[in-house]
PDB file of C-alpha atoms in Angstrom:
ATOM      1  CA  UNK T 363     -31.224  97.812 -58.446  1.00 41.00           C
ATOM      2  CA  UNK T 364     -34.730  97.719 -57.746  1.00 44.00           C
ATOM      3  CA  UNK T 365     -36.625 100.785 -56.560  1.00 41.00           C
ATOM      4  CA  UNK T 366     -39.492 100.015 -54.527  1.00 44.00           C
ATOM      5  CA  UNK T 367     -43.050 101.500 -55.091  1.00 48.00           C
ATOM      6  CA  UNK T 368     -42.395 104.051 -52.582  1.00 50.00           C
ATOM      7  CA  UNK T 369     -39.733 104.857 -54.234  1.00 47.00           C
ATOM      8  CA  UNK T 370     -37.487 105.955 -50.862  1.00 83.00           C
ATOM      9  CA  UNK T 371     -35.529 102.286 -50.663  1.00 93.00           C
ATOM     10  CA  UNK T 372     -32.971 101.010 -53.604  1.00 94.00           C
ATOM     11  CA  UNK T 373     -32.932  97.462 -53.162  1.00 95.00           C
ATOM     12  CA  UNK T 374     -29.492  96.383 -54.555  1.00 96.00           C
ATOM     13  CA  UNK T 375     -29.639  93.034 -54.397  1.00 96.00           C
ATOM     14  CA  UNK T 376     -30.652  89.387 -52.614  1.00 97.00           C
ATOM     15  CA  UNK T 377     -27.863  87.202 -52.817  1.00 97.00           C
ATOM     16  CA  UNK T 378     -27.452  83.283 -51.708  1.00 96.00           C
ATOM     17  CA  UNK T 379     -24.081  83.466 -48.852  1.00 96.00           C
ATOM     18  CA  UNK T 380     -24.699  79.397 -47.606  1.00 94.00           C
ATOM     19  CA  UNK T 381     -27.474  76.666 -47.577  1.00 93.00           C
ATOM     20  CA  UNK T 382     -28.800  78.454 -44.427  1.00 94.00           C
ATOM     21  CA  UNK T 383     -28.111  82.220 -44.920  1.00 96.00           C
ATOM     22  CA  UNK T 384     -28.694  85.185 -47.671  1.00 96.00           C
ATOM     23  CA  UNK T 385     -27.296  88.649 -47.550  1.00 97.00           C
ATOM     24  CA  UNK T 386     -29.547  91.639 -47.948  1.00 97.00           C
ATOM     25  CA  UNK T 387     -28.307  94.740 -49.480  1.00 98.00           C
ATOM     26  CA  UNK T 388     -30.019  97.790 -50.146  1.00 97.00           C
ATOM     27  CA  UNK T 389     -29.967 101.942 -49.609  1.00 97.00           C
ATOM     28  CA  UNK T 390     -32.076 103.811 -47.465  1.00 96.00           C
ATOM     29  CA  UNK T 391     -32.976 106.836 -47.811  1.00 95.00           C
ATOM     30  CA  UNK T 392     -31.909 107.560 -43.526  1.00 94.00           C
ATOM     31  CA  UNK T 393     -28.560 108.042 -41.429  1.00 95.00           C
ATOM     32  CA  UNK T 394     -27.891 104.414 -39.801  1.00 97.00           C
ATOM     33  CA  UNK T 395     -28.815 106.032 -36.221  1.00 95.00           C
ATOM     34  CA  UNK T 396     -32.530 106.399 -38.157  1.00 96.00           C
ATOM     35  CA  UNK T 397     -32.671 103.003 -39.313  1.00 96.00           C
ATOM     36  CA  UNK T 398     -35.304 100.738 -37.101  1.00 93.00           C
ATOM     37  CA  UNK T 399     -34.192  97.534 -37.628  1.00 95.00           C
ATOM     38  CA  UNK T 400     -37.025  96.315 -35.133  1.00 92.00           C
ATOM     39  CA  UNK T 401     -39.486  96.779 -38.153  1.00 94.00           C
ATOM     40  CA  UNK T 402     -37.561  93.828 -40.436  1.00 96.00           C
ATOM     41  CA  UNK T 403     -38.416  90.348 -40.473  1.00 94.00           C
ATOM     42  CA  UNK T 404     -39.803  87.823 -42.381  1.00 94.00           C
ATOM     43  CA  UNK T 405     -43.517  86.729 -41.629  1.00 91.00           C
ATOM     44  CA  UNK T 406     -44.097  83.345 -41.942  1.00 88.00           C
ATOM     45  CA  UNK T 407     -48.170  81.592 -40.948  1.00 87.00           C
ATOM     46  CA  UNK T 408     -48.296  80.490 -37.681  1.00 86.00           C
ATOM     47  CA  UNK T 409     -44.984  82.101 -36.340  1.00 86.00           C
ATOM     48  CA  UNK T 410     -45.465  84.471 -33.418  1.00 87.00           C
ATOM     49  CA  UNK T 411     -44.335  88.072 -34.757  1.00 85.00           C
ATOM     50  CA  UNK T 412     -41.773  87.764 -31.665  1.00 85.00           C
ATOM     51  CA  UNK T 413     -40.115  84.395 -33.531  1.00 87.00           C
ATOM     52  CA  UNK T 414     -39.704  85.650 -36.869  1.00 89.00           C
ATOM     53  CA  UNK T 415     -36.501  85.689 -38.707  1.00 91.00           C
ATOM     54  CA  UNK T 416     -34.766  89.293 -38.296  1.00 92.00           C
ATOM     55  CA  UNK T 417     -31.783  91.086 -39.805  1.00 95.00           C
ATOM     56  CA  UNK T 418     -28.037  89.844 -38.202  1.00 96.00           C
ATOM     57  CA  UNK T 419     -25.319  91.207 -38.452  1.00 96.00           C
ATOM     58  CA  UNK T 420     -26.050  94.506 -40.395  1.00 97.00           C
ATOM     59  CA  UNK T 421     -22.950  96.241 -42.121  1.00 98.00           C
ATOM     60  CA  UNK T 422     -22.805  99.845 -43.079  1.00 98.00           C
ATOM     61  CA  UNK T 423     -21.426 100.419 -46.825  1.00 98.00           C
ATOM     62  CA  UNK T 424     -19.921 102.695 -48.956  1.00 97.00           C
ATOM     63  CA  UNK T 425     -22.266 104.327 -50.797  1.00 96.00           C
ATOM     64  CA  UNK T 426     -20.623 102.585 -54.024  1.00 96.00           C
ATOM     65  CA  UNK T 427     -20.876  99.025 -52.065  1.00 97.00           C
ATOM     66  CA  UNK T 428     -17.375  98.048 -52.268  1.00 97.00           C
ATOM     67  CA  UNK T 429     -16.258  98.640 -48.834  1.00 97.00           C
ATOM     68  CA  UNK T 430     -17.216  98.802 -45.213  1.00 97.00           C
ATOM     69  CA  UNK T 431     -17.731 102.040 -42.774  1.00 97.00           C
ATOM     70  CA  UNK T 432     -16.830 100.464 -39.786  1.00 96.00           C
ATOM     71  CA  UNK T 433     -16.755  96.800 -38.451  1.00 94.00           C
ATOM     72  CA  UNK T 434     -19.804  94.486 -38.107  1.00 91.00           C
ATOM     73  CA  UNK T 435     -21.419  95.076 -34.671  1.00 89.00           C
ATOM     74  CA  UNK T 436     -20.719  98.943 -35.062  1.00 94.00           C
ATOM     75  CA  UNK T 437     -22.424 101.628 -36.347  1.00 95.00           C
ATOM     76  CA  UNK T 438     -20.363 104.598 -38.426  1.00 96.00           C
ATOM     77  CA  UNK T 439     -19.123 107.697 -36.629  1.00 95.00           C
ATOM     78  CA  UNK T 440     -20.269 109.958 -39.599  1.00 93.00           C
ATOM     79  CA  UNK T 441     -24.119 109.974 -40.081  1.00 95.00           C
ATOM     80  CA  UNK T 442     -25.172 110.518 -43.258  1.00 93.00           C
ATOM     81  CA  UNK T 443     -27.987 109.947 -45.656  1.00 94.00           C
ATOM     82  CA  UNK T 444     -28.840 107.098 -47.592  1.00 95.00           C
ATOM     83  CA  UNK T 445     -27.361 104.401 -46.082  1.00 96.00           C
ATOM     84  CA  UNK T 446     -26.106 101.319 -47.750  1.00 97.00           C
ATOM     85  CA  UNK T 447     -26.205  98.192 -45.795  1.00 98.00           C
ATOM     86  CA  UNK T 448     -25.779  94.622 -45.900  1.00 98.00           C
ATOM     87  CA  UNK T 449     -26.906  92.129 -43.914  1.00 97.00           C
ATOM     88  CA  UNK T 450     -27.721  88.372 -43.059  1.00 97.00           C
ATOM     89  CA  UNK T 451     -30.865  86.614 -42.871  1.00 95.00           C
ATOM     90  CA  UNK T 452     -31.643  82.619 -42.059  1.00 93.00           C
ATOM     91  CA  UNK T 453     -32.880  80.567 -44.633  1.00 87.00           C
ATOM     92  CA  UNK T 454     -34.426  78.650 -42.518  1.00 82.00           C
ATOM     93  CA  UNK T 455     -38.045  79.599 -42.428  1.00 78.00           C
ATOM     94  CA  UNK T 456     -40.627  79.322 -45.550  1.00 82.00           C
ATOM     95  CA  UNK T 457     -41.124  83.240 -45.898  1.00 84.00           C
ATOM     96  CA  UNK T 458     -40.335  85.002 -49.221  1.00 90.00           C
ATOM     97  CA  UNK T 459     -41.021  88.380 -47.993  1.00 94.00           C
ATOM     98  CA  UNK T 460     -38.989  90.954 -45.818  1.00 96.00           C
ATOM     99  CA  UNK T 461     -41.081  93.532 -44.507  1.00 95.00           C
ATOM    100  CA  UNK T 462     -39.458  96.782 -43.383  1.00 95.00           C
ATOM    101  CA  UNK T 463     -40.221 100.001 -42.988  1.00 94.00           C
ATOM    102  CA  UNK T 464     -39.205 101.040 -46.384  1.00 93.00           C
ATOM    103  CA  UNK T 465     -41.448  98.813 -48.322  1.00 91.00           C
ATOM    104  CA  UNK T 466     -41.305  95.066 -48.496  1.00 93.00           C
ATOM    105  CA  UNK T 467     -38.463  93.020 -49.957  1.00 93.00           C
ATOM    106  CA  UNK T 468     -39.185  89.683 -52.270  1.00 93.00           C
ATOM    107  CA  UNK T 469     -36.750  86.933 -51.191  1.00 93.00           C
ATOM    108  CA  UNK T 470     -38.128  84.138 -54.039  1.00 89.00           C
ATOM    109  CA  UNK T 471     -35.117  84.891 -56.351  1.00 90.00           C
ATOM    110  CA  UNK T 472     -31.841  84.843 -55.053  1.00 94.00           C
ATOM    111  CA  UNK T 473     -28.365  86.035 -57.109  1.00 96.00           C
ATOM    112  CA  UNK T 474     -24.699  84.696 -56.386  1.00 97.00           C
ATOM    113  CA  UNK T 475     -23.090  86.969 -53.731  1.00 97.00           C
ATOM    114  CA  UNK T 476     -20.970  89.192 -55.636  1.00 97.00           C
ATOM    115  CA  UNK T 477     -17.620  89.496 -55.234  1.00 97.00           C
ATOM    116  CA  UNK T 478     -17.285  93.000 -53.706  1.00 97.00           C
ATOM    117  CA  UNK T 479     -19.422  91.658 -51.141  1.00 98.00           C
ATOM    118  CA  UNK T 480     -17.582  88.150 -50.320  1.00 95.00           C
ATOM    119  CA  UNK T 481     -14.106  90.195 -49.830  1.00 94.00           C
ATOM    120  CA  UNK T 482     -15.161  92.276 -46.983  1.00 97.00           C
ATOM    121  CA  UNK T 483     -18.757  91.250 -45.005  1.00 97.00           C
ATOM    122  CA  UNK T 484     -18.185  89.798 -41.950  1.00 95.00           C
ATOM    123  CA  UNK T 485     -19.929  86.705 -40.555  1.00 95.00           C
ATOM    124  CA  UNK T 486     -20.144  84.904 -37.325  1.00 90.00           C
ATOM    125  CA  UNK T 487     -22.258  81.781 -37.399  1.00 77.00           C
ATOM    126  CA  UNK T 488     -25.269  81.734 -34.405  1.00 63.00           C
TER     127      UNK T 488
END
C-alpha cells in the first residue's frame, strides 16, 4: 500500500485486468455517497478535459478487499468511512497519471491482478 503525500488516500494497488484495461484499487478516507468521481481521470496533451479517460465501473469493497458491498452499478446501503474501491480504467490513452481528489495516482507500473480481486469484480466490456 502506498500512502499518498497527503496522507488521506491508501493506494492499494494498480493492477494489469486485459491489453486494454487496469483496475484501480485504493481507500478513501470518505463514505461512497462523498466520493466525486467527476474529479478522476487521466490527463493526457492535447485531450479536451471533457475526453479524458475516467473511472468505470467502480466497486465498493470490504474494508479487507476480499469481497464486494453490493453489485457493480450500485452503491452500499451502509455509509461508512474509508471506502475501499475498485475500479476500471482504459489503457488506451498515453497518460500515466490519475488525478483525483485525493492526490494523484502513478499508472507507469502495473502488478498482476490479484486473485481476491479476479474472483469477485465485475466487468462489462464498453
Amino acid at each position: 500500500m502506498i500512502l499518498n503525500p497527503q496522507g488521506d488516500m491508501i493506494l492499494n494497488g494498480c493492477y494489469r485486468f486485459t491489453k486494454k484495461w487496469l483496475v484501480v484499487e485504493m481507500t478513501l478516507p470518505c463514505t461512497p455517497d462523498e466520493i466525486d468521481w467527476f474529479g478522476f481521470s487521466v490527463p493526457e496533451e492535447g485531450v479536451d478535459e471533457f475526453d479524458r479517460h475516467i473511472p468505470y465501473m467502480e466497486q465498493y469493497l470490504t474494508p479487507d478487499g476480499t469481497d464486494k458491498l453490493c453489485d457493480a452499478w450500485d452503491e452500499p446501503e451502509e455509509q461508512t468511512a474509508p471506502s475501499r474501491v475498485a475500479f476500471f480504467l482504459s489503457r488506451e490513452g498515453t497518460g500515466t497519471v490519475l488525478e483525483t481528489p485525493y492526490g494523484n495516482v502513478s499508472l507507469a507500473e502495473l502488478a498482476p491482478l490479484p486473485r481476491r480481486l479476479e474472483d469477485i469484480l465485475e466487468f462489462e466490456n464498453e
